């Protein structure tokens, strides 16, 4: 990827995060608008970097762990920008930008030139599978950030102290609704991602499902989000418990992503296509 | 025209409400006070401010005790009050202090509830009345328009107005942090007394769509409900109506009415839709343990008062930043005002000197008809040099930047010493 663009965009995310935080701490002046501007500029540069790499590689630049993180942070910022028109969520902007900064910085630091995908694995289903899986996980990352803010706000309201923060954070209702929207988008994406992966696996490896660690962890994640969605719809599960389950679900996403990329558990998944 | 800004008045810092209400400039009285004031020789411009917290006359006038007396008289003209009786409630501000006062009033730093937003609108209205009556001239126009700009700056650059400082508005704030909006929400009010009515009033104006009133004496519930187009609920049937309520306000006598167990069951019936319990009763109507139930939030009077105190404290902290902005703007305004006085003073001083020189020169030369033109020229040059040398230092001194009152004091000294006074 174009390192210059990526480094600058990462820095822009950091600036955005700090500006949003400043606006939450003392909502006077133009810090909020400044943060939004920095985030927008970062996103445009990031998009440029990813497009440049896409053009160069001829396929989605997610062949290495570093590239994957960078692409993931780009999706998260994109989703946040997409929803921020409908919600007034400065504090979420601070959390999401900080997350994007961490991920994209790691992406820049772990950058090692990108790998070549073995011809055997090339198939039209690969980009479909990878895009859906990344998109689903990015939506869950936003849901995670929303849930963290929910728990903080809930805690503040219950504790009946530190009142000044309460008015700075979004309402519980709004956070809960947003959490549900993320779930309602993320779960179908996750499901489709897993299905398209199976179809690709049939082509590449000869079978739909092979019980490798990544697949098992994904199935577990899928059941948690599925159960959460089901109970939300049928028996009024919401609020603090829904937020906690969303956080647990996303922790599993992170664990399964890291386990195949960083631990020798890799199996056939994992960014490097090494096996 | 050596002028001075002067404010004479009384406000909530200096006078009790009994005095303020008698001094209030009701519209009729305002119409007569301003023209009479402006009819007096020393008063050039005047603006009258009259709100429930203050009655103040702001004037641009000749310095001196007569102006202050005139304003005092104007203030109490045709009221039951006499200047004498109210002397101890009056305050008087001059020059820079007066500018600062107008800026502070506009920015709501001088309000009883610091940061309350109404004062700016009132000030604009009152200024418009005086301006329409042609009582406000160029200086006061500038003072007041500047004060509106300062108020806007204070509002945008500090967090002075964002905290609620009454129990009712804090409760609405909190409800909006739970539900986002109260539009379309339902409230159950337990009790039908004054507190119940005030709470219902406040919640309805914040958007609550449906009011239910439960009270031990059913007739009172009916009466209160009627006022809000609401539903009266017999006390013993309250529990069957509770699941409909997003907010529950307790203001009934006789202690606990809702237990945590009852709320536990209620939450199941509501499928965990959040409920905000506001306990305004002493002794409390709602079991404190309700707060530990998921999606139920409970605040009692003490909790709300704590938030109010917190917010008042925060407003005071923000007011410090507000004062700094006001100070900066007063400085800037004062410089402008001084410039306004300095240039005419220098011109007047030079004109005066030139007049004297020309007169004396003509007189002297008339007595020496035989003097050659060359010598006449020399004498003329000499007198010019004397004038220039004498005036050099005073001119430089007048133009110099000076702090505070010094500048204006110097200008009036110069005018006094050289008798530049009235005619220019």
XYZ file of C-alpha atoms in Angstrom:
699
model
C 0.000 0.000 0.000
C 1.000 3.594 -0.331
C 2.754 4.150 2.979
C 2.669 7.923 2.841
C -1.095 8.092 2.518
C -1.645 5.461 5.190
C 0.626 7.118 7.699
C -1.006 10.487 7.241
C -4.488 8.997 7.511
C -3.520 7.215 10.698
C -2.307 10.494 12.131
C -5.549 12.176 11.036
C -7.518 9.540 12.983
C -5.463 10.304 16.088
C -6.123 14.025 15.713
C -9.829 13.345 15.143
C -9.979 11.211 18.259
C -8.382 13.887 20.403
C -10.557 16.634 18.958
C -13.727 14.612 19.590
C -12.567 13.903 23.146
C -11.914 17.611 23.696
C -15.405 18.389 22.461
C -16.922 15.845 24.845
C -14.954 17.249 27.772
C -15.968 20.841 27.050
C -18.496 21.274 24.247
C -17.690 24.844 23.299
C -15.935 26.130 20.227
C -15.331 24.106 17.112
C -13.544 20.972 18.322
C -16.400 18.730 17.179
C -16.355 20.102 13.641
C -12.573 19.963 13.612
C -12.666 16.275 14.606
C -15.193 15.485 11.901
C -12.987 17.262 9.351
C -9.869 15.361 10.433
C -11.738 12.064 10.304
C -13.081 12.850 6.824
C -9.622 13.811 5.514
C -8.115 10.681 7.073
C -10.783 8.556 5.429
C -10.242 10.088 1.981
C -6.454 9.568 2.194
C -6.965 6.053 3.497
C -9.304 5.316 0.573
C -6.638 6.624 -1.798
C -4.013 4.348 -0.265
C -6.241 1.296 -0.489
C -7.291 2.061 -4.086
C -3.672 2.501 -5.096
C -2.835 -0.878 -3.679
C -5.934 -2.460 -5.209
C -4.840 -1.167 -8.617
C -1.319 -2.452 -8.086
C -2.321 -5.929 -6.822
C -5.413 -6.439 -8.908
C -7.195 -7.752 -5.823
C -8.383 -6.552 -2.427
C -5.331 -5.598 -0.356
C -5.916 -7.963 2.564
C -3.244 -10.544 1.797
C -1.216 -9.896 4.966
C -2.138 -9.281 8.599
C -1.058 -5.646 8.390
C -3.063 -4.994 5.260
C -6.050 -6.706 6.834
C -5.927 -4.409 9.889
C -5.652 -1.344 7.714
C -8.582 -2.404 5.542
C -10.581 -3.231 8.681
C -9.993 0.210 10.205
C -10.983 1.803 6.876
C -14.307 -0.068 6.964
C -14.965 0.950 10.588
C -14.397 4.618 9.824
C -16.571 4.320 6.710
C -19.426 2.789 8.691
C -19.123 5.440 11.382
C -19.192 8.249 8.823
C -22.212 6.559 7.256
C -24.203 6.518 10.495
C -22.965 9.810 11.931
C -25.300 11.755 9.670
C -28.265 10.229 11.451
C -26.965 10.265 15.004
C -25.241 12.948 17.052
C -22.457 10.873 18.512
C -19.352 12.894 19.272
C -18.212 10.550 22.015
C -18.606 7.531 19.726
C -16.518 9.427 17.199
C -13.758 9.658 19.809
C -13.877 5.906 20.494
C -14.116 4.892 16.824
C -11.313 7.228 15.740
C -9.088 5.952 18.530
C -9.828 2.389 17.418
C -9.135 3.294 13.785
C -5.906 5.011 14.801
C -4.689 1.929 16.708
C -5.618 -0.495 13.951
C -4.284 1.561 11.068
C -1.063 2.327 12.952
C -0.583 -1.400 13.566
C -1.326 -1.906 9.882
C 1.393 0.577 8.912
C 3.909 -0.916 11.353
C 3.247 -4.503 10.303
C 3.397 -3.618 6.639
C 5.736 -6.061 4.936
C 5.062 -5.649 1.264
C 2.053 -7.888 0.879
C 1.886 -11.527 -0.116
C 1.001 -13.243 -3.313
C -2.096 -15.413 -3.289
C -1.377 -18.887 -4.615
C -3.115 -19.480 -7.914
C -4.882 -22.465 -6.423
C -6.807 -20.225 -4.044
C -7.778 -17.622 -6.621
C -11.473 -17.728 -7.259
C -14.236 -15.155 -7.655
C -15.546 -16.291 -4.269
C -12.428 -15.181 -2.438
C -13.051 -11.403 -2.621
C -16.734 -11.977 -1.877
C -15.942 -14.032 1.205
C -13.240 -11.686 2.456
C -15.271 -8.506 1.860
C -18.381 -9.840 3.579
C -16.404 -11.186 6.537
C -14.512 -7.923 6.992
C -17.643 -5.826 6.601
C -19.577 -7.920 9.139
C -16.736 -7.660 11.634
C -16.418 -3.915 11.089
C -20.115 -3.480 11.854
C -19.590 -5.508 15.030
C -16.640 -3.292 15.922
C -18.920 -0.253 15.761
C -21.515 -2.162 17.831
C -18.741 -2.853 20.335
C -17.889 0.841 20.619
C -21.593 1.683 20.968
C -21.955 -0.908 23.727
C -18.980 0.416 25.651
C -20.479 3.900 25.584
C -23.839 2.415 26.627
C -22.315 0.750 29.682
C -20.539 3.943 30.685
C -23.711 6.019 30.352
C -25.821 3.407 32.165
C -23.306 3.336 34.966
C -23.327 7.129 35.246
C -27.110 7.267 35.369
C -27.305 4.517 37.974
C -24.566 5.975 40.154
C -26.400 9.333 40.280
C -23.109 11.213 40.437
C -20.728 12.948 38.027
C -23.699 14.492 36.348
C -21.734 16.591 33.862
C -20.712 13.569 31.799
C -24.298 12.368 31.504
C -25.375 15.263 29.340
C -22.350 14.805 27.074
C -23.035 11.167 26.222
C -25.847 10.008 23.926
C -29.082 8.734 25.422
C -29.454 5.066 26.362
C -32.369 4.763 23.953
C -30.289 5.967 21.024
C -27.327 3.757 21.895
C -29.541 0.712 22.337
C -31.268 1.332 19.009
C -27.944 1.790 17.263
C -26.650 -1.400 18.842
C -29.672 -3.237 17.480
C -29.207 -1.757 13.982
C -25.591 -2.890 13.960
C -26.665 -6.360 15.003
C -29.388 -6.455 12.373
C -26.806 -5.559 9.683
C -23.833 -7.425 11.079
C -25.474 -10.789 11.593
C -26.630 -11.299 7.969
C -23.210 -10.119 6.753
C -21.506 -12.616 9.039
C -23.843 -15.379 7.860
C -23.276 -14.578 4.190
C -19.550 -14.299 4.802
C -19.481 -17.786 6.292
C -21.623 -19.227 3.481
C -19.506 -17.660 0.731
C -16.398 -18.948 2.524
C -17.884 -22.442 2.438
C -18.612 -22.190 -1.254
C -15.064 -20.967 -1.889
C -13.722 -23.830 0.268
C -15.627 -26.327 -1.842
C -13.755 -25.000 -4.863
C -10.367 -24.620 -3.217
C -10.194 -27.467 -0.724
C -12.956 -29.762 -1.887
C -15.247 -29.442 1.111
C -17.609 -26.902 2.661
C -16.538 -27.191 6.295
C -13.354 -28.601 7.761
C -13.536 -27.843 11.552
C -10.383 -25.814 11.594
C -9.954 -23.387 14.575
C -11.009 -20.296 12.686
C -14.192 -21.966 11.533
C -15.053 -23.188 15.010
C -14.498 -19.745 16.550
C -16.593 -18.153 13.811
C -19.396 -20.595 14.502
C -19.249 -19.658 18.201
C -19.340 -15.945 17.338
C -22.233 -16.595 14.982
C -24.225 -18.335 17.723
C -23.663 -15.513 20.203
C -24.801 -12.803 17.795
C -27.603 -15.064 16.543
C -28.793 -15.743 20.065
C -28.597 -12.035 20.921
C -30.677 -11.131 17.874
C -33.202 -13.876 18.593
C -33.682 -12.865 22.239
C -33.893 -9.204 21.333
C -36.675 -9.933 18.902
C -38.606 -12.454 20.987
C -38.193 -11.688 24.663
C -37.205 -8.066 25.041
C -33.497 -8.573 25.743
C -31.991 -5.074 25.648
C -29.966 -2.481 27.475
C -27.086 -3.501 29.689
C -27.289 -7.226 28.965
C -27.474 -6.745 25.212
C -24.468 -4.400 25.439
C -22.472 -6.919 27.484
C -23.229 -9.733 25.032
C -22.219 -7.508 22.118
C -18.897 -6.885 23.840
C -18.382 -10.624 24.442
C -19.242 -11.336 20.811
C -16.714 -8.845 19.555
C -14.033 -10.174 21.911
C -14.511 -13.531 20.185
C -14.171 -11.858 16.800
C -10.866 -10.373 17.930
C -9.667 -13.641 19.464
C -10.437 -15.654 16.354
C -8.839 -13.058 14.101
C -5.684 -12.889 16.194
C -5.476 -16.622 16.815
C -5.176 -17.483 13.148
C -2.891 -14.600 12.353
C -0.514 -14.539 15.280
C -0.593 -18.000 16.856
C 0.585 -21.205 15.263
C -3.041 -22.352 15.232
C -3.349 -21.128 11.739
C -4.804 -24.010 9.793
C -5.724 -23.013 6.280
C -7.049 -19.557 7.210
C -4.927 -16.627 8.154
C -3.635 -13.689 6.279
C -0.498 -15.213 4.847
C -1.933 -18.062 2.769
C 1.232 -19.804 3.798
C 0.100 -23.383 4.084
C -18.295 67.527 24.634
C -16.560 65.855 27.516
C -18.904 63.063 28.427
C -19.043 60.243 30.866
C -20.878 56.945 30.970
C -22.952 56.702 34.099
C -25.312 54.069 35.464
C -27.639 54.681 38.371
C -30.026 51.984 39.467
C -30.951 49.188 41.757
C -30.918 45.456 41.171
C -31.166 42.138 42.945
C -27.751 42.648 44.504
C -28.714 45.911 46.145
C -32.475 45.992 46.671
C -35.184 43.592 47.861
C -38.039 42.689 45.550
C -40.486 45.078 47.336
C -38.345 48.000 46.301
C -37.594 46.670 42.805
C -41.222 46.157 41.933
C -42.115 49.692 42.980
C -39.285 51.160 40.961
C -40.072 49.078 37.852
C -40.438 51.204 34.751
C -43.739 50.015 33.408
C -44.190 50.987 29.772
C -46.141 54.139 30.491
C -43.593 55.475 32.924
C -40.727 54.676 30.571
C -42.316 56.912 27.954
C -42.238 59.883 30.297
C -38.950 59.260 32.081
C -36.676 59.218 29.041
C -37.820 62.486 27.425
C -37.677 64.251 30.766
C -34.137 62.999 31.369
C -32.978 64.069 27.944
C -34.537 67.483 28.537
C -31.944 68.104 31.259
C -28.832 70.004 30.110
C -26.172 67.494 31.196
C -27.717 64.313 29.776
C -26.849 63.498 26.146
C -28.067 59.926 25.774
C -30.018 57.525 27.979
C -31.248 53.927 28.007
C -33.603 52.540 30.641
C -33.438 48.896 31.696
C -36.273 47.443 33.669
C -36.657 43.730 34.358
C -37.892 41.928 37.440
C -34.336 41.869 38.760
C -33.172 45.348 37.908
C -34.175 48.940 37.243
C -31.219 50.840 35.856
C -30.641 54.011 33.883
C -27.617 54.063 31.608
C -26.631 57.524 30.449
C -23.999 59.337 28.513
C -23.714 62.671 30.297
C -21.586 65.549 31.563
C -19.337 64.423 34.374
C -20.381 65.714 37.749
C -22.794 65.296 40.575
C -25.707 67.018 38.747
C -25.972 64.203 36.240
C -26.134 61.562 38.949
C -28.791 63.549 40.763
C -30.763 63.882 37.557
C -30.666 60.137 36.967
C -31.678 59.411 40.554
C -34.603 61.753 40.269
C -35.595 60.210 36.973
C -35.495 56.766 38.490
C -38.004 57.591 41.218
C -40.112 60.085 39.385
C -43.801 59.356 39.928
C -43.236 56.306 42.112
C -44.057 55.934 45.784
C -40.344 55.787 46.415
C -38.151 58.746 47.185
C -34.510 59.007 46.330
C -33.890 59.495 49.997
C -35.672 56.358 51.124
C -33.936 54.267 48.538
C -30.504 55.791 48.752
C -29.119 52.738 50.418
C -30.400 50.444 47.645
C -28.911 52.491 44.854
C -25.653 51.908 43.096
C -23.730 54.192 40.805
C -21.159 53.133 38.218
C -18.918 55.398 36.174
C -16.984 55.076 32.953
C -15.250 51.780 32.485
C -17.190 50.210 35.364
C -20.413 51.142 33.612
C -19.313 49.536 30.349
C -18.314 46.388 32.214
C -21.691 46.313 33.935
C -23.664 46.459 30.674
C -21.473 43.718 29.180
C -21.898 41.535 32.275
C -25.668 41.990 32.332
C -25.952 41.051 28.641
C -23.758 37.983 29.155
C -25.956 36.846 32.049
C -23.011 37.059 34.447
C -24.918 39.501 36.637
C -28.142 37.475 36.669
C -29.653 35.967 39.781
C -29.258 32.561 38.115
C -25.946 33.016 36.343
C -26.172 31.898 32.729
C -29.955 32.100 32.425
C -30.728 32.775 28.778
C -33.656 35.243 28.969
C -31.729 38.345 29.965
C -30.195 38.989 26.551
C -33.612 39.063 24.897
C -34.939 41.396 27.595
C -31.948 43.675 27.204
C -32.397 43.860 23.429
C -36.067 44.646 23.892
C -35.409 47.383 26.444
C -32.671 48.899 24.353
C -34.977 48.953 21.339
C -37.559 50.896 23.369
C -35.000 53.543 24.284
C -33.608 53.617 20.758
C -37.092 54.027 19.303
C -37.646 56.948 21.646
C -34.465 58.526 20.188
C -32.928 58.469 23.653
C -29.928 56.310 22.719
C -27.281 58.175 20.736
C -24.097 57.007 19.025
C -22.187 56.091 22.174
C -24.921 54.035 23.832
C -25.778 52.380 20.517
C -22.215 51.276 20.363
C -22.151 50.167 24.023
C -25.284 48.045 23.687
C -24.584 46.523 20.296
C -21.151 45.623 21.568
C -22.726 44.066 24.665
C -24.894 41.801 22.473
C -21.777 40.639 20.646
C -19.961 40.053 23.938
C -22.929 38.005 25.198
C -22.758 35.862 22.094
C -19.046 35.350 22.576
C -19.505 34.313 26.203
C -22.265 31.935 25.180
C -20.231 30.202 22.475
C -16.845 30.235 24.161
C -17.907 29.087 27.605
C -20.190 26.340 28.820
C -22.106 28.727 31.048
C -25.660 28.013 29.929
C -25.672 24.291 29.222
C -26.251 23.055 32.779
C -29.717 22.926 34.221
C -30.023 24.556 37.597
C -33.496 23.624 38.791
C -34.766 20.283 40.079
C -37.428 20.096 37.370
C -35.109 20.849 34.461
C -32.475 18.453 35.790
C -35.143 15.722 35.880
C -36.070 16.480 32.264
C -32.365 16.435 31.268
C -31.923 13.029 32.843
C -35.079 11.700 31.214
C -33.682 12.814 27.867
C -30.476 10.893 28.556
C -32.579 7.775 29.074
C -35.273 8.167 26.409
C -33.619 10.588 23.959
C -36.874 12.524 23.778
C -39.993 12.872 25.889
C -42.184 13.376 22.813
C -44.937 10.800 22.989
C -43.901 9.517 26.426
C -46.395 8.708 29.194
C -46.107 9.698 32.824
C -47.820 8.378 35.931
C -48.044 10.980 38.662
C -48.659 9.630 42.133
C -50.226 12.336 44.267
C -52.236 15.382 43.282
C -50.751 18.235 45.259
C -48.822 21.300 44.183
C -45.625 19.361 43.509
C -47.568 16.892 41.355
C -49.063 19.728 39.365
C -45.734 21.498 38.865
C -44.095 18.242 37.741
C -46.925 17.501 35.304
C -46.678 21.029 33.935
C -42.953 20.753 33.381
C -43.090 17.313 31.783
C -45.932 18.234 29.450
C -44.044 21.288 28.254
C -41.040 19.004 27.630
C -43.200 16.910 25.281
C -44.834 14.230 27.438
C -47.987 13.175 25.582
C -49.999 11.359 28.205
C -50.517 12.136 31.872
C -52.027 9.656 34.320
C -52.764 10.731 37.876
C -53.196 8.327 40.755
C -54.229 9.719 44.121
C -55.706 8.437 47.359
C -58.490 10.984 47.072
C -59.827 10.181 43.644
C -61.594 13.553 43.172
C -58.265 15.381 43.369
C -56.778 13.034 40.765
C -59.724 13.783 38.486
C -59.233 17.490 38.907
C -55.479 17.473 38.256
C -55.862 15.108 35.294
C -58.482 17.364 33.744
C -55.996 20.232 33.613
C -53.662 18.164 31.413
C -56.250 16.297 29.416
C -55.045 13.230 31.318
C -56.387 10.044 32.841
C -57.306 9.872 36.529
C -56.518 6.504 38.078
C -58.096 5.150 41.287
C -55.290 4.584 43.787
C -55.922 0.850 44.226
C -55.830 0.282 40.456
C -52.530 2.104 39.938
C -50.578 -1.122 39.381
C -52.571 -2.077 36.320
C -51.840 1.292 34.706
C -48.151 1.452 35.673
C -46.848 -0.650 32.746
C -48.017 2.139 30.423
C -45.828 4.743 32.112
C -42.298 5.621 30.939
C -41.908 8.035 33.818
C -43.310 7.655 37.310
C -43.347 10.687 39.581
C -43.893 10.195 43.316
C -45.281 13.145 45.242
C -47.714 11.505 47.613
C -47.715 11.587 51.376
C -47.543 8.461 53.487
C -44.218 6.899 52.558
C -43.474 3.902 50.360
C -45.940 3.115 47.601
C -43.821 1.039 45.194
C -41.546 -1.796 46.319
C -38.597 -3.192 44.364
C -40.484 -6.478 43.918
C -43.405 -4.689 42.337
C -41.030 -2.917 39.931
C -39.315 -6.222 39.129
C -42.672 -7.591 37.990
C -43.435 -4.332 36.215
C -40.225 -4.525 34.147
C -41.152 -8.004 32.955
C -44.541 -6.767 31.905
C -42.907 -3.886 30.014
C -40.457 -6.275 28.332
C -37.619 -4.288 29.851
C -38.591 -0.960 28.336
C -36.845 1.577 30.580
C -38.713 3.449 33.317
C -37.549 6.607 35.035
C -38.757 6.951 38.635
C -38.647 10.472 40.044
C -39.311 10.521 43.762
C -40.188 14.040 44.868
C -41.896 12.943 48.098
C -40.505 13.094 51.617
C -40.769 10.476 53.057
C -39.957 8.739 49.814
C -42.615 6.947 47.757
C -40.301 4.519 45.959
C -38.075 1.804 47.422
C -34.415 2.884 46.884
C -33.601 -0.690 45.776
C -35.544 -0.002 42.567
C -32.431 1.690 41.211
C -30.548 -1.611 41.098
C -33.128 -3.188 38.794
C -32.063 -3.340 35.145
C -33.574 -0.602 32.965
C -35.148 1.114 35.977
C -33.653 4.427 37.034
C -34.518 6.120 40.301
C -33.697 9.632 41.441
C -35.036 11.157 44.643
C -35.146 14.828 45.640
C -31.680 14.692 47.191
C -30.153 13.105 44.088
C -31.672 15.784 41.905
C -30.564 18.565 44.268
C -27.022 17.207 44.214
C -27.033 17.446 40.432
C -28.418 20.983 40.674
C -25.642 22.008 43.079
C -23.041 20.404 40.841
C -24.384 22.338 37.881
C -24.524 25.611 39.776
C -20.888 25.080 40.748
C -19.959 24.314 37.168
C -21.738 27.439 35.943
C -19.756 29.489 38.450
C -16.526 27.984 37.147
C -17.560 28.768 33.589
C -18.526 32.269 34.705
C -14.853 32.906 35.486
C -14.000 32.364 31.809
C -16.960 34.576 30.966
C -15.591 37.383 33.162
C -12.241 37.149 31.399
C -13.945 37.569 28.021
C -15.898 40.556 29.333
C -12.697 42.128 30.661
C -11.002 41.735 27.303
C -13.944 43.301 25.500
C -14.157 46.190 27.980
C -10.485 46.931 27.285
C -11.089 46.929 23.567
C -14.183 49.101 23.884
C -12.434 51.509 26.174
C -9.635 52.032 23.689
C -12.202 52.862 21.044
C -13.910 55.311 23.374
C -10.621 57.002 24.211
C -9.731 57.353 20.561
C -13.096 58.959 20.145
C -12.127 61.630 22.696
C -8.431 62.001 22.022
C -8.534 63.188 18.428
C -11.077 65.985 18.945
C -9.182 67.073 22.039
C -5.913 67.382 20.172
C -7.629 69.245 17.359
C -9.322 71.569 19.842
C -6.065 72.188 21.674
C -4.245 73.064 18.440
C -7.116 75.246 17.235
C -7.132 77.067 20.530
C -3.369 77.710 20.417
C -3.507 78.800 16.797
C -6.316 81.252 17.533
C -4.385 82.803 20.414
C -1.195 83.001 18.372
C -2.890 84.575 15.371
C -4.711 87.157 17.501
C -1.610 88.182 19.438
C 0.522 88.276 16.318
C -1.913 90.527 14.507
C -2.102 92.843 17.512
C 1.669 93.107 17.868
C 2.393 93.614 14.178
C -0.286 96.301 14.001
C 1.775 98.314 16.494
C 4.919 98.024 14.343
C 3.896 99.246 10.873
C 7.533 100.022 9.853
C 8.820 96.498 10.325
C 10.247 95.002 7.140
C 8.448 91.998 5.703
C 11.447 89.815 6.352
C 11.277 90.522 10.116
C 7.496 90.047 10.174
C 8.155 86.649 8.675
C 10.695 85.895 11.412
C 8.320 86.851 14.221
C 5.577 84.759 12.654
C 7.948 81.791 12.531
C 9.023 82.316 16.105
C 5.438 82.268 17.421
C 4.725 79.099 15.485
C 7.842 77.478 16.947
C 6.780 78.434 20.490
C 3.317 76.976 19.982
C 4.682 73.775 18.472
C 7.258 73.277 21.187
C 4.736 73.955 23.931
C 2.156 71.609 22.447
C 4.528 68.853 21.457
C 4.627 67.161 24.828
C 0.879 67.398 25.632
C 0.029 66.004 22.166
C 2.405 63.097 22.535
C 1.069 62.428 25.992
C -2.550 62.438 24.831
C -1.819 59.986 22.043
C -0.083 57.568 24.342
C -1.843 54.300 25.278
C -3.020 54.488 28.834
C -4.685 52.004 31.122
C -8.064 52.339 32.782
C -9.437 55.710 33.699
C -6.179 57.600 33.251
C -6.817 58.285 29.587
C -10.177 59.926 30.051
C -9.048 61.716 33.181
C -6.163 63.205 31.254
C -8.437 64.316 28.449
C -10.765 66.087 30.831
C -7.788 67.694 32.625
C -6.486 69.026 29.347
C -9.920 70.365 28.436
C -10.254 71.910 31.866
C -6.798 73.495 31.937
C -7.084 75.030 28.498
C -10.773 75.833 28.767
C -11.601 73.731 25.717
C -15.007 72.829 27.206
C -18.385 73.556 25.842
C -18.147 75.167 22.469
C -16.629 72.400 20.358
